JSON list of C-alpha atoms in Angstrom, two decimals:
[
{"chain": "V", "resi": 44, "resn": "MET", "atom": "CA", "xyz": [-22.75, 10.67, -27.23]},
{"chain": "V", "resi": 45, "resn": "ASN", "atom": "CA", "xyz": [-19.83, 8.45, -26.18]},
{"chain": "V", "resi": 46, "resn": "GLU", "atom": "CA", "xyz": [-20.96, 4.97, -24.89]},
{"chain": "V", "resi": 47, "resn": "LEU", "atom": "CA", "xyz": [-18.97, 5.45, -21.63]},
{"chain": "V", "resi": 48, "resn": "LEU", "atom": "CA", "xyz": [-20.83, 8.76, -20.95]},
{"chain": "V", "resi": 49, "resn": "LEU", "atom": "CA", "xyz": [-24.14, 6.96, -21.69]},
{"chain": "V", "resi": 50, "resn": "LYS", "atom": "CA", "xyz": [-23.21, 4.17, -19.26]},
{"chain": "V", "resi": 51, "resn": "SER", "atom": "CA", "xyz": [-22.10, 6.76, -16.66]},
{"chain": "V", "resi": 52, "resn": "GLU", "atom": "CA", "xyz": [-25.40, 8.62, -17.01]},
{"chain": "V", "resi": 53, "resn": "SER", "atom": "CA", "xyz": [-27.37, 5.43, -16.83]},
{"chain": "V", "resi": 54, "resn": "ASN", "atom": "CA", "xyz": [-25.62, 4.34, -13.66]},
{"chain": "V", "resi": 55, "resn": "ASN", "atom": "CA", "xyz": [-26.08, 7.83, -12.20]},
{"chain": "V", "resi": 56, "resn": "ASN", "atom": "CA", "xyz": [-29.82, 7.63, -12.88]},
{"chain": "V", "resi": 57, "resn": "ALA", "atom": "CA", "xyz": [-29.91, 4.07, -11.55]},
{"chain": "V", "resi": 58, "resn": "SER", "atom": "CA", "xyz": [-28.31, 5.06, -8.29]},
{"chain": "V", "resi": 59, "resn": "ILE", "atom": "CA", "xyz": [-30.96, 7.69, -7.65]},
{"chain": "V", "resi": 60, "resn": "LEU", "atom": "CA", "xyz": [-33.80, 5.27, -8.51]},
{"chain": "V", "resi": 61, "resn": "LEU", "atom": "CA", "xyz": [-32.33, 2.47, -6.33]},
{"chain": "V", "resi": 62, "resn": "LEU", "atom": "CA", "xyz": [-31.96, 4.85, -3.46]},
{"chain": "V", "resi": 63, "resn": "SER", "atom": "CA", "xyz": [-35.62, 5.74, -3.74]},
{"chain": "V", "resi": 64, "resn": "LYS", "atom": "CA", "xyz": [-36.49, 1.99, -3.66]},
{"chain": "V", "resi": 65, "resn": "GLN", "atom": "CA", "xyz": [-34.26, 1.57, -0.55]},
{"chain": "V", "resi": 66, "resn": "LEU", "atom": "CA", "xyz": [-31.91, -0.68, -2.46]},
{"chain": "V", "resi": 67, "resn": "TYR", "atom": "CA", "xyz": [-28.83, 0.86, -0.88]},
{"chain": "V", "resi": 68, "resn": "ASN", "atom": "CA", "xyz": [-26.18, -1.62, -1.82]},
{"chain": "V", "resi": 69, "resn": "SER", "atom": "CA", "xyz": [-27.11, -1.51, -5.48]},
{"chain": "V", "resi": 70, "resn": "ALA", "atom": "CA", "xyz": [-27.35, 2.23, -5.39]},
{"chain": "V", "resi": 71, "resn": "VAL", "atom": "CA", "xyz": [-23.83, 2.61, -4.05]},
{"chain": "V", "resi": 72, "resn": "HIS", "atom": "CA", "xyz": [-22.53, 0.14, -6.72]},
{"chain": "V", "resi": 73, "resn": "CYS", "atom": "CA", "xyz": [-24.15, 2.23, -9.47]},
{"chain": "V", "resi": 74, "resn": "ALA", "atom": "CA", "xyz": [-22.87, 5.51, -7.97]},
{"chain": "V", "resi": 75, "resn": "TYR", "atom": "CA", "xyz": [-19.28, 4.26, -7.99]},
{"chain": "V", "resi": 76, "resn": "TYR", "atom": "CA", "xyz": [-19.50, 2.86, -11.57]},
{"chain": "V", "resi": 77, "resn": "SER", "atom": "CA", "xyz": [-21.05, 6.09, -12.81]},
{"chain": "V", "resi": 78, "resn": "CYS", "atom": "CA", "xyz": [-17.82, 7.83, -11.68]},
{"chain": "V", "resi": 79, "resn": "LEU", "atom": "CA", "xyz": [-15.51, 5.20, -12.92]},
{"chain": "V", "resi": 80, "resn": "GLN", "atom": "CA", "xyz": [-17.02, 5.13, -16.34]},
{"chain": "V", "resi": 81, "resn": "TYR", "atom": "CA", "xyz": [-16.72, 8.94, -16.54]},
{"chain": "V", "resi": 82, "resn": "ILE", "atom": "CA", "xyz": [-13.16, 8.71, -15.47]},
{"chain": "V", "resi": 83, "resn": "ILE", "atom": "CA", "xyz": [-12.40, 6.13, -18.17]},
{"chain": "V", "resi": 84, "resn": "HIS", "atom": "CA", "xyz": [-14.10, 8.41, -20.76]},
{"chain": "V", "resi": 85, "resn": "VAL", "atom": "CA", "xyz": [-11.94, 11.40, -19.72]},
{"chain": "V", "resi": 86, "resn": "LEU", "atom": "CA", "xyz": [-8.70, 9.40, -19.84]},
{"chain": "V", "resi": 87, "resn": "LYS", "atom": "CA", "xyz": [-9.46, 7.90, -23.21]},
{"chain": "V", "resi": 88, "resn": "GLU", "atom": "CA", "xyz": [-10.43, 11.30, -24.72]},
{"chain": "V", "resi": 89, "resn": "LYS", "atom": "CA", "xyz": [-7.80, 13.33, -23.18]},
{"chain": "V", "resi": 90, "resn": "ASN", "atom": "CA", "xyz": [-4.94, 10.93, -23.95]},
{"chain": "V", "resi": 91, "resn": "LYS", "atom": "CA", "xyz": [-6.37, 9.54, -27.28]},
{"chain": "V", "resi": 92, "resn": "TRP", "atom": "CA", "xyz": [-6.15, 6.04, -25.84]},
{"chain": "V", "resi": 93, "resn": "SER", "atom": "CA", "xyz": [-7.86, 3.09, -27.39]},
{"chain": "V", "resi": 94, "resn": "ASP", "atom": "CA", "xyz": [-9.23, 0.22, -25.26]},
{"chain": "V", "resi": 95, "resn": "ASP", "atom": "CA", "xyz": [-6.12, -1.85, -26.28]},
{"chain": "V", "resi": 96, "resn": "ASP", "atom": "CA", "xyz": [-3.82, 1.05, -25.15]},
{"chain": "V", "resi": 97, "resn": "ILE", "atom": "CA", "xyz": [-5.54, 1.16, -21.73]},
{"chain": "V", "resi": 98, "resn": "GLN", "atom": "CA", "xyz": [-5.39, -2.62, -21.34]},
{"chain": "V", "resi": 99, "resn": "THR", "atom": "CA", "xyz": [-1.64, -2.60, -22.03]},
{"chain": "V", "resi": 100, "resn": "LYS", "atom": "CA", "xyz": [-1.15, 0.09, -19.41]},
{"chain": "V", "resi": 101, "resn": "ILE", "atom": "CA", "xyz": [-3.22, -1.71, -16.86]},
{"chain": "V", "resi": 102, "resn": "ASP", "atom": "CA", "xyz": [-1.45, -4.99, -17.44]},
{"chain": "V", "resi": 103, "resn": "SER", "atom": "CA", "xyz": [1.93, -3.28, -16.69]},
{"chain": "V", "resi": 104, "resn": "PHE", "atom": "CA", "xyz": [0.49, -1.31, -13.79]},
{"chain": "V", "resi": 105, "resn": "ASN", "atom": "CA", "xyz": [0.00, -4.37, -11.55]},
{"chain": "V", "resi": 106, "resn": "GLU", "atom": "CA", "xyz": [-2.39, -2.70, -9.10]},
{"chain": "V", "resi": 107, "resn": "GLY", "atom": "CA", "xyz": [-5.68, -3.35, -10.74]},
{"chain": "V", "resi": 108, "resn": "SER", "atom": "CA", "xyz": [-7.69, -1.46, -13.31]},
{"chain": "V", "resi": 109, "resn": "HIS", "atom": "CA", "xyz": [-9.64, 0.64, -10.83]},
{"chain": "V", "resi": 110, "resn": "ASN", "atom": "CA", "xyz": [-6.49, 1.81, -9.03]},
{"chain": "V", "resi": 111, "resn": "PHE", "atom": "CA", "xyz": [-4.98, 2.58, -12.52]},
{"chain": "V", "resi": 112, "resn": "TYR", "atom": "CA", "xyz": [-7.92, 4.80, -13.49]},
{"chain": "V", "resi": 113, "resn": "ILE", "atom": "CA", "xyz": [-8.05, 6.60, -10.15]},
{"chain": "V", "resi": 114, "resn": "LYS", "atom": "CA", "xyz": [-4.32, 7.26, -10.00]},
{"chain": "V", "resi": 115, "resn": "LYS", "atom": "CA", "xyz": [-4.30, 8.53, -13.68]},
{"chain": "V", "resi": 116, "resn": "ILE", "atom": "CA", "xyz": [-7.27, 10.81, -13.27]},
{"chain": "V", "resi": 117, "resn": "ASP", "atom": "CA", "xyz": [-5.97, 12.03, -9.81]},
{"chain": "V", "resi": 118, "resn": "SER", "atom": "CA", "xyz": [-2.76, 13.11, -11.51]},
{"chain": "V", "resi": 119, "resn": "ILE", "atom": "CA", "xyz": [-4.78, 15.22, -13.88]},
{"chain": "V", "resi": 120, "resn": "ILE", "atom": "CA", "xyz": [-7.12, 16.75, -11.34]},
{"chain": "V", "resi": 121, "resn": "ASN", "atom": "CA", "xyz": [-4.48, 17.01, -8.61]},
{"chain": "V", "resi": 122, "resn": "ASN", "atom": "CA", "xyz": [-7.00, 17.91, -5.93]},
{"chain": "V", "resi": 123, "resn": "ARG", "atom": "CA", "xyz": [-6.93, 16.46, -2.37]},
{"chain": "V", "resi": 124, "resn": "LYS", "atom": "CA", "xyz": [-10.75, 16.72, -2.17]},
{"chain": "V", "resi": 125, "resn": "PHE", "atom": "CA", "xyz": [-11.17, 14.54, -5.26]},
{"chain": "V", "resi": 126, "resn": "ASN", "atom": "CA", "xyz": [-8.76, 11.92, -3.93]},
{"chain": "V", "resi": 127, "resn": "THR", "atom": "CA", "xyz": [-10.61, 11.82, -0.59]},
{"chain": "V", "resi": 128, "resn": "LEU", "atom": "CA", "xyz": [-14.01, 11.59, -2.24]},
{"chain": "V", "resi": 129, "resn": "ILE", "atom": "CA", "xyz": [-13.14, 8.84, -4.62]},
{"chain": "V", "resi": 130, "resn": "THR", "atom": "CA", "xyz": [-11.35, 6.88, -1.95]},
{"chain": "V", "resi": 131, "resn": "GLN", "atom": "CA", "xyz": [-14.43, 7.07, 0.40]},
{"chain": "V", "resi": 132, "resn": "LEU", "atom": "CA", "xyz": [-16.84, 6.19, -2.50]},
{"chain": "V", "resi": 133, "resn": "LYS", "atom": "CA", "xyz": [-14.65, 3.19, -3.37]},
{"chain": "V", "resi": 134, "resn": "LEU", "atom": "CA", "xyz": [-14.58, 2.01, 0.24]},
{"chain": "V", "resi": 135, "resn": "ILE", "atom": "CA", "xyz": [-18.37, 2.18, 0.57]},
{"chain": "V", "resi": 136, "resn": "ARG", "atom": "CA", "xyz": [-18.70, 0.38, -2.83]},
{"chain": "V", "resi": 137, "resn": "VAL", "atom": "CA", "xyz": [-16.37, -2.44, -1.70]},
{"chain": "V", "resi": 138, "resn": "ASN", "atom": "CA", "xyz": [-18.47, -2.77, 1.49]},
{"chain": "V", "resi": 139, "resn": "ALA", "atom": "CA", "xyz": [-21.64, -2.77, -0.58]},
{"chain": "V", "resi": 140, "resn": "ASP", "atom": "CA", "xyz": [-20.42, -5.36, -3.03]},
{"chain": "V", "resi": 141, "resn": "TYR", "atom": "CA", "xyz": [-18.22, -7.67, -1.02]},
{"chain": "V", "resi": 142, "resn": "LYS", "atom": "CA", "xyz": [-18.66, -7.43, 2.78]},
{"chain": "V", "resi": 143, "resn": "SER", "atom": "CA", "xyz": [-21.25, -9.41, 4.74]},
{"chain": "V", "resi": 144, "resn": "PHE", "atom": "CA", "xyz": [-23.39, -6.54, 5.89]},
{"chain": "V", "resi": 145, "resn": "LEU", "atom": "CA", "xyz": [-25.89, -4.28, 4.29]},
{"chain": "V", "resi": 146, "resn": "ILE", "atom": "CA", "xyz": [-25.23, -0.62, 3.50]},
{"chain": "V", "resi": 147, "resn": "ASN", "atom": "CA", "xyz": [-27.58, 1.70, 5.43]},
{"chain": "V", "resi": 148, "resn": "GLU", "atom": "CA", "xyz": [-29.39, 4.73, 4.14]},
{"chain": "V", "resi": 149, "resn": "GLU", "atom": "CA", "xyz": [-26.87, 7.14, 5.60]},
{"chain": "V", "resi": 150, "resn": "ASP", "atom": "CA", "xyz": [-23.87, 5.58, 3.85]},
{"chain": "V", "resi": 151, "resn": "CYS", "atom": "CA", "xyz": [-25.84, 5.32, 0.65]},
{"chain": "V", "resi": 152, "resn": "LEU", "atom": "CA", "xyz": [-26.71, 8.99, 0.79]},
{"chain": "V", "resi": 153, "resn": "LYS", "atom": "CA", "xyz": [-23.07, 9.79, 1.47]},
{"chain": "V", "resi": 154, "resn": "SER", "atom": "CA", "xyz": [-21.99, 7.82, -1.60]},
{"chain": "V", "resi": 155, "resn": "LEU", "atom": "CA", "xyz": [-24.45, 9.67, -3.85]},
{"chain": "V", "resi": 156, "resn": "THR", "atom": "CA", "xyz": [-23.19, 12.94, -2.51]},
{"chain": "V", "resi": 157, "resn": "TYR", "atom": "CA", "xyz": [-19.60, 11.91, -3.22]},
{"chain": "V", "resi": 158, "resn": "LYS", "atom": "CA", "xyz": [-20.68, 10.80, -6.72]},
{"chain": "V", "resi": 159, "resn": "ASP", "atom": "CA", "xyz": [-22.30, 14.16, -7.42]},
{"chain": "V", "resi": 160, "resn": "SER", "atom": "CA", "xyz": [-19.14, 16.05, -6.37]},
{"chain": "V", "resi": 161, "resn": "ILE", "atom": "CA", "xyz": [-16.81, 13.69, -8.24]},
{"chain": "V", "resi": 162, "resn": "LEU", "atom": "CA", "xyz": [-18.82, 14.06, -11.46]},
{"chain": "V", "resi": 163, "resn": "GLN", "atom": "CA", "xyz": [-18.83, 17.82, -11.05]},
{"chain": "V", "resi": 164, "resn": "MET", "atom": "CA", "xyz": [-15.08, 17.75, -10.86]},
{"chain": "V", "resi": 165, "resn": "LEU", "atom": "CA", "xyz": [-14.65, 15.47, -13.84]},
{"chain": "V", "resi": 166, "resn": "LYS", "atom": "CA", "xyz": [-16.90, 17.62, -16.01]},
{"chain": "V", "resi": 167, "resn": "LEU", "atom": "CA", "xyz": [-14.54, 20.54, -15.43]},
{"chain": "V", "resi": 168, "resn": "ILE", "atom": "CA", "xyz": [-11.62, 18.71, -17.07]},
{"chain": "V", "resi": 169, "resn": "LYS", "atom": "CA", "xyz": [-10.92, 20.08, -20.54]},
{"chain": "V", "resi": 170, "resn": "ILE", "atom": "CA", "xyz": [-10.59, 17.35, -23.10]}
]
């Protein structure tokens, strides 16, 4: 199995475990990265991009790697629901990682629901 898929699966499992331990900020972080790693996998496989190819594209994009990945996969999926879900998940992750407040259980549960829906959509992409 592809290493990025293994990482995505590991972060998916970690998000569920961390939720059960009431470690909400960390669960959100893992939920987001599970999706991002799956997105990178799809982009690399679908476009036959190497890590160097991606880095060159990110460097010329000037909006950050996460925005690059999200915009590229959004153009493939072309689904308003996907865009809304990934935007909401990213917002909760930024709050969990960088803001000076703790994520509550409700927001954590939302993020895991978003993650599940996003991963379902990504798995439908033909590579």
